[in-house]
Short mmCIF file of C-alpha atoms in Angstrom, two decimals:
data_model
loop_
_atom_site.label_atom_id
_atom_site.label_comp_id
_atom_site.label_asym_id
_atom_site.label_seq_id
_atom_site.Cartn_x
_atom_site.Cartn_y
_atom_site.Cartn_z
CA MET A 18 70.90 -129.13 4.40
CA ALA A 19 74.03 -128.12 2.08
CA PRO A 20 76.91 -131.13 2.28
CA THR A 21 79.34 -129.84 4.63
CA PRO A 22 83.52 -129.19 2.83
CA LEU A 23 85.79 -131.04 3.37
CA THR A 24 89.68 -130.48 3.13
CA THR A 25 92.44 -132.93 2.32
CA ILE A 26 95.51 -133.29 1.96
CA SER A 27 97.99 -136.40 0.15
CA LEU A 28 101.26 -136.27 0.02
CA PHE A 29 102.99 -138.67 -2.13
CA GLY A 30 106.23 -140.59 -2.64
CA LEU A 31 107.21 -141.59 -5.69
CA LEU A 32 108.78 -145.13 -6.85
CA PRO A 33 112.36 -144.44 -8.30
CA GLY A 34 112.60 -143.25 -11.40
CA GLN A 35 109.23 -141.38 -11.70
CA ALA A 36 110.73 -137.95 -10.71
CA ARG A 37 110.53 -136.72 -14.46
CA TRP A 38 106.87 -137.68 -14.49
CA GLY A 39 106.38 -136.27 -10.74
CA LEU A 40 107.95 -132.48 -12.13
CA ALA A 41 105.87 -132.95 -15.50
CA GLN A 42 102.81 -133.00 -12.96
CA MET A 43 102.89 -129.96 -11.20
CA GLY A 44 102.80 -128.44 -14.76
CA THR A 45 100.15 -131.34 -16.73
CA SER A 46 97.88 -132.26 -13.88
CA GLN A 47 95.92 -128.30 -13.24
CA GLY A 48 93.67 -128.58 -16.23
CA PRO A 49 92.77 -132.03 -14.78
CA LEU A 50 92.05 -130.95 -11.52
CA ARG A 51 90.16 -128.05 -12.96
CA LYS A 52 87.50 -130.36 -14.32
CA VAL A 53 87.26 -132.39 -11.44
CA ALA A 54 83.18 -132.02 -10.02
CA GLY A 55 83.14 -130.99 -6.51
CA LEU A 56 86.71 -129.68 -6.24
CA ARG A 57 86.47 -125.79 -5.42
CA PHE A 58 90.33 -125.18 -4.61
CA PHE A 59 93.68 -127.26 -5.31
CA LYS A 60 96.60 -126.94 -4.78
CA LEU A 61 99.94 -128.75 -6.17
CA LEU A 62 102.54 -128.83 -4.28
CA GLY A 63 106.54 -129.73 -4.67
CA SER A 64 109.37 -130.70 -1.91
CA GLY A 65 112.53 -129.74 -0.93
CA ALA A 66 115.56 -132.05 0.79
CA ASP A 67 116.09 -132.60 4.69
CA ASN A 68 111.94 -133.12 4.59
CA GLY A 69 111.09 -130.57 2.52
CA PHE A 70 112.60 -127.63 4.36
CA GLY A 71 115.98 -127.56 2.09
CA LEU A 72 116.38 -125.24 -1.20
CA ARG A 73 117.51 -128.23 -2.73
CA PRO A 74 114.21 -130.46 -4.76
CA ASN A 75 113.08 -133.43 -3.70
CA LEU A 76 111.50 -134.29 -7.35
CA HIS A 77 110.39 -137.69 -5.27
CA LEU A 78 107.88 -136.16 -2.42
CA TYR A 79 105.10 -134.48 -3.99
CA GLY A 80 101.65 -133.25 -2.06
CA MET A 81 98.24 -131.67 -3.00
CA MET A 82 96.12 -130.02 -0.83
CA ALA A 83 92.51 -129.58 -1.40
CA VAL A 84 89.04 -127.92 -0.26
CA TRP A 85 86.02 -130.15 -2.05
CA ASP A 86 81.86 -129.32 -2.00
CA SER A 87 81.23 -132.43 0.23
CA ALA A 88 82.81 -135.67 1.88
CA ALA A 89 81.09 -137.82 -1.39
CA ALA A 90 83.06 -135.89 -4.12
CA ALA A 91 86.52 -136.65 -2.22
CA GLU A 92 85.72 -140.02 -2.00
CA ALA A 93 84.54 -140.49 -5.57
CA PHE A 94 87.64 -138.46 -6.96
CA PHE A 95 89.62 -140.86 -4.55
CA ALA A 96 87.22 -143.63 -6.30
CA THR A 97 87.36 -143.50 -9.76
CA HIS A 98 89.43 -140.71 -10.89
CA PRO A 99 92.12 -141.46 -13.61
CA LEU A 100 94.43 -138.81 -12.34
CA TRP A 101 94.79 -140.07 -9.04
CA ALA A 102 94.55 -144.37 -10.04
CA GLU A 103 98.02 -142.58 -11.74
CA TYR A 104 99.47 -141.02 -8.96
CA GLN A 105 98.56 -144.70 -7.07
CA ARG A 106 100.29 -146.56 -9.41
CA ARG A 107 103.45 -144.58 -9.85
CA SER A 108 103.95 -143.54 -6.18
CA ARG A 109 105.90 -146.53 -3.38
CA GLU A 110 103.15 -144.71 -0.63
CA ILE A 111 100.27 -142.15 -0.74
CA TRP A 112 99.13 -140.96 2.92
CA THR A 113 96.17 -138.93 2.92
CA ALA A 114 94.42 -136.83 5.75
CA ARG A 115 90.95 -136.06 5.83
CA LEU A 116 90.48 -132.36 7.95
CA ALA A 117 87.72 -129.63 9.20
CA PRO A 118 88.98 -126.62 10.23
CA ILE A 119 89.22 -125.38 13.45
CA LYS A 120 90.18 -121.66 12.04
CA ALA A 121 92.25 -119.94 9.58
CA HIS A 122 93.08 -116.31 9.14
CA GLY A 123 95.09 -114.74 6.15
CA LEU A 124 94.51 -115.48 2.37
CA TRP A 125 95.76 -118.16 -0.58
CA ASP A 126 95.87 -116.97 -4.13
CA GLY A 127 93.77 -113.82 -2.53
CA SER A 128 91.36 -115.68 -0.99
CA ASN A 129 90.87 -117.89 1.95
CA PRO A 130 89.42 -121.90 0.82
CA PHE A 131 89.15 -122.87 4.12
CA ASP A 132 86.89 -120.31 6.04
CA TYR A 133 83.41 -122.54 5.99
CA ALA A 134 81.87 -124.34 9.40
CA ALA A 135 82.66 -127.81 9.90
CA GLU A 136 80.49 -128.82 13.30
CA MET A 137 82.51 -131.42 15.25
CA PRO A 138 82.32 -132.17 18.71
CA PRO A 139 85.03 -130.96 21.08
CA SER A 140 88.09 -133.15 20.78
CA ASP A 141 91.20 -133.02 22.22
CA GLY A 142 92.90 -135.22 19.55
CA PRO A 143 95.71 -134.51 16.85
CA ILE A 144 95.18 -131.71 15.23
CA ALA A 145 97.16 -130.58 12.01
CA VAL A 146 98.38 -127.08 10.95
CA LEU A 147 99.44 -125.66 7.58
CA THR A 148 101.48 -121.98 7.38
CA ARG A 149 101.92 -120.65 4.27
CA ALA A 150 103.38 -117.42 2.30
CA SER A 151 104.69 -115.83 -0.23
CA ILE A 152 107.51 -114.12 0.19
CA ARG A 153 108.38 -111.22 -1.19
CA TRP A 154 111.60 -111.76 -3.24
CA TRP A 155 113.87 -109.00 -1.68
CA LYS A 156 113.12 -110.77 1.55
CA THR A 157 114.27 -113.90 0.90
CA PRO A 158 117.65 -114.31 1.74
CA ARG A 159 116.67 -112.87 5.17
CA PHE A 160 113.49 -115.62 5.49
CA TRP A 161 115.74 -118.39 4.45
CA LYS A 162 118.56 -117.74 7.16
CA TYR A 163 115.55 -117.72 9.75
CA VAL A 164 112.96 -119.78 8.59
CA ALA A 165 113.47 -122.47 7.02
CA PRO A 166 115.90 -123.76 9.87
CA THR A 167 113.22 -122.64 12.34
CA SER A 168 110.36 -124.62 10.13
CA ALA A 169 112.66 -127.18 10.00
CA ALA A 170 112.98 -127.84 13.67
CA ILE A 171 109.65 -128.33 14.11
CA ALA A 172 110.15 -131.77 13.28
CA GLY A 173 111.85 -132.37 16.77
CA ALA A 174 108.99 -130.28 18.30
CA GLN A 175 107.44 -132.34 21.72
CA GLY A 176 104.32 -133.16 20.43
CA VAL A 177 105.01 -133.48 16.83
CA LEU A 178 103.71 -136.48 14.85
CA ALA A 179 105.38 -135.12 11.52
CA ALA A 180 106.00 -132.33 9.73
CA VAL A 181 107.07 -131.36 5.69
CA GLY A 182 107.82 -128.65 4.54
CA LEU A 183 105.95 -128.03 0.90
CA GLY A 184 105.82 -125.45 -2.06
CA GLU A 185 104.02 -124.08 -4.83
CA LEU A 186 107.19 -122.40 -6.37
CA PRO A 187 110.61 -122.63 -5.14
CA VAL A 188 112.44 -120.14 -2.88
CA VAL A 189 109.08 -117.36 -2.85
CA ARG A 190 105.74 -119.96 -2.24
CA GLN A 191 106.52 -121.83 0.55
CA ALA A 192 104.49 -123.64 2.99
CA THR A 193 105.09 -126.02 6.73
CA PHE A 194 102.54 -128.59 7.48
CA SER A 195 102.77 -130.71 10.73
CA VAL A 196 100.67 -133.17 12.51
CA TRP A 197 100.05 -132.44 16.14
CA GLU A 198 99.22 -135.41 19.35
CA SER A 199 97.02 -132.00 20.30
CA ALA A 200 96.27 -127.90 20.49
CA GLN A 201 97.61 -128.20 23.43
CA ALA A 202 101.16 -129.15 22.26
CA MET A 203 101.11 -126.99 19.15
CA GLN A 204 100.48 -124.06 21.48
CA GLN A 205 102.70 -124.25 23.97
CA TYR A 206 105.87 -124.57 20.76
CA ALA A 207 103.84 -121.48 19.32
CA TYR A 208 103.95 -119.60 22.26
CA ARG A 209 106.90 -120.99 24.78
CA ASP A 210 109.86 -121.67 21.81
CA GLU A 211 112.35 -118.62 21.46
CA LYS A 212 113.31 -119.09 18.25
CA HIS A 213 109.83 -119.64 17.10
CA LYS A 214 108.50 -116.41 18.68
CA GLU A 215 111.83 -114.64 17.65
CA VAL A 216 110.76 -115.27 13.58
CA ILE A 217 107.12 -114.54 14.16
CA ARG A 218 108.35 -111.02 15.52
CA LEU A 219 110.98 -110.78 12.80
CA THR A 220 108.44 -111.42 9.42
CA ARG A 221 106.30 -108.62 10.63
CA GLN A 222 108.83 -105.69 11.93
CA GLU A 223 110.42 -106.40 8.05
CA LYS A 224 107.36 -107.47 5.96
CA TRP A 225 108.56 -110.61 4.51
CA TYR A 226 105.75 -111.97 3.40
CA GLY A 227 103.38 -110.31 0.25
CA GLU A 228 100.85 -112.83 1.34
CA GLU A 229 100.08 -115.75 4.25
CA LEU A 230 97.98 -117.97 6.02
CA PHE A 231 97.68 -120.18 8.82
CA ALA A 232 94.91 -122.39 9.87
CA ARG A 233 94.33 -125.15 12.24
CA PHE A 234 92.73 -128.35 11.78
CA ARG A 235 91.16 -131.28 13.61
CA VAL A 236 92.01 -134.78 11.94
CA LEU A 237 89.27 -136.70 11.08
CA ASN A 238 90.96 -139.71 9.68
CA SER A 239 94.30 -140.26 7.78
CA GLU A 240 95.00 -143.65 5.59
CA GLY A 241 98.42 -144.60 4.14
CA THR A 242 101.90 -144.28 4.71
CA TRP A 243 104.24 -141.55 5.05
CA GLY A 244 107.90 -141.52 5.89
CA GLY A 245 106.92 -145.71 5.81
CA LYS A 246 103.95 -145.15 8.54
CA ASN A 247 100.96 -143.83 9.26
CA PRO A 248 101.48 -141.43 12.06
CA LEU A 249 98.67 -141.23 13.06
CA GLN A 250 97.91 -145.45 13.63
CA PHE A 251 97.60 -144.45 17.64
CA TYR A 252 95.71 -141.58 18.05
CA LEU A 253 92.80 -142.36 15.82
CA PRO A 254 90.63 -145.05 15.67
#
């Protein structure tokens, strides 16, 4: 039987003095990562001020989203790859979560990297949510007026353990990653928060996005710290 793919997300909080190095990795790390055995999809992601939701860049917070052919391929990278070792050396903290997709729809660069089967027992444990969009450039003023403040408000929603804004390119390719106590907590926010519902209506009505993706994941485990703590410390074995 073929091994089950694995999705991971890592957030890097760089040490002081590493801003130039971190920014350079958005370009220079692409080549080495394309050669990593078993890495079928990856995105290096920058962040903005105010937990990632601001227009000004945060040059000390970066992320990497990855889909691996197997858990073994992921573990080999984290244990032995020199690029990962360099990130560890230059970071004051790193948080990594291993994820199994529950549901994913939409496209990221023309495909859905999370469209694979992951057999998991039923659970009402923590879930992670990724929303990602390529914004039509002439729609960016409307996006930043309505979506960015609403996304930032997620961090204070009931049931949210952590949230961050990430992006491939400033202004026009944006994502939000959040971790929730349960699917029920996430659904209550998505379907009951009036500002959130209004933004969803506007994005559809005004066609802000050239491409978008929504994915929900079960969190298998996590390690390290994000903002000085592991947000899942008391929610996973």
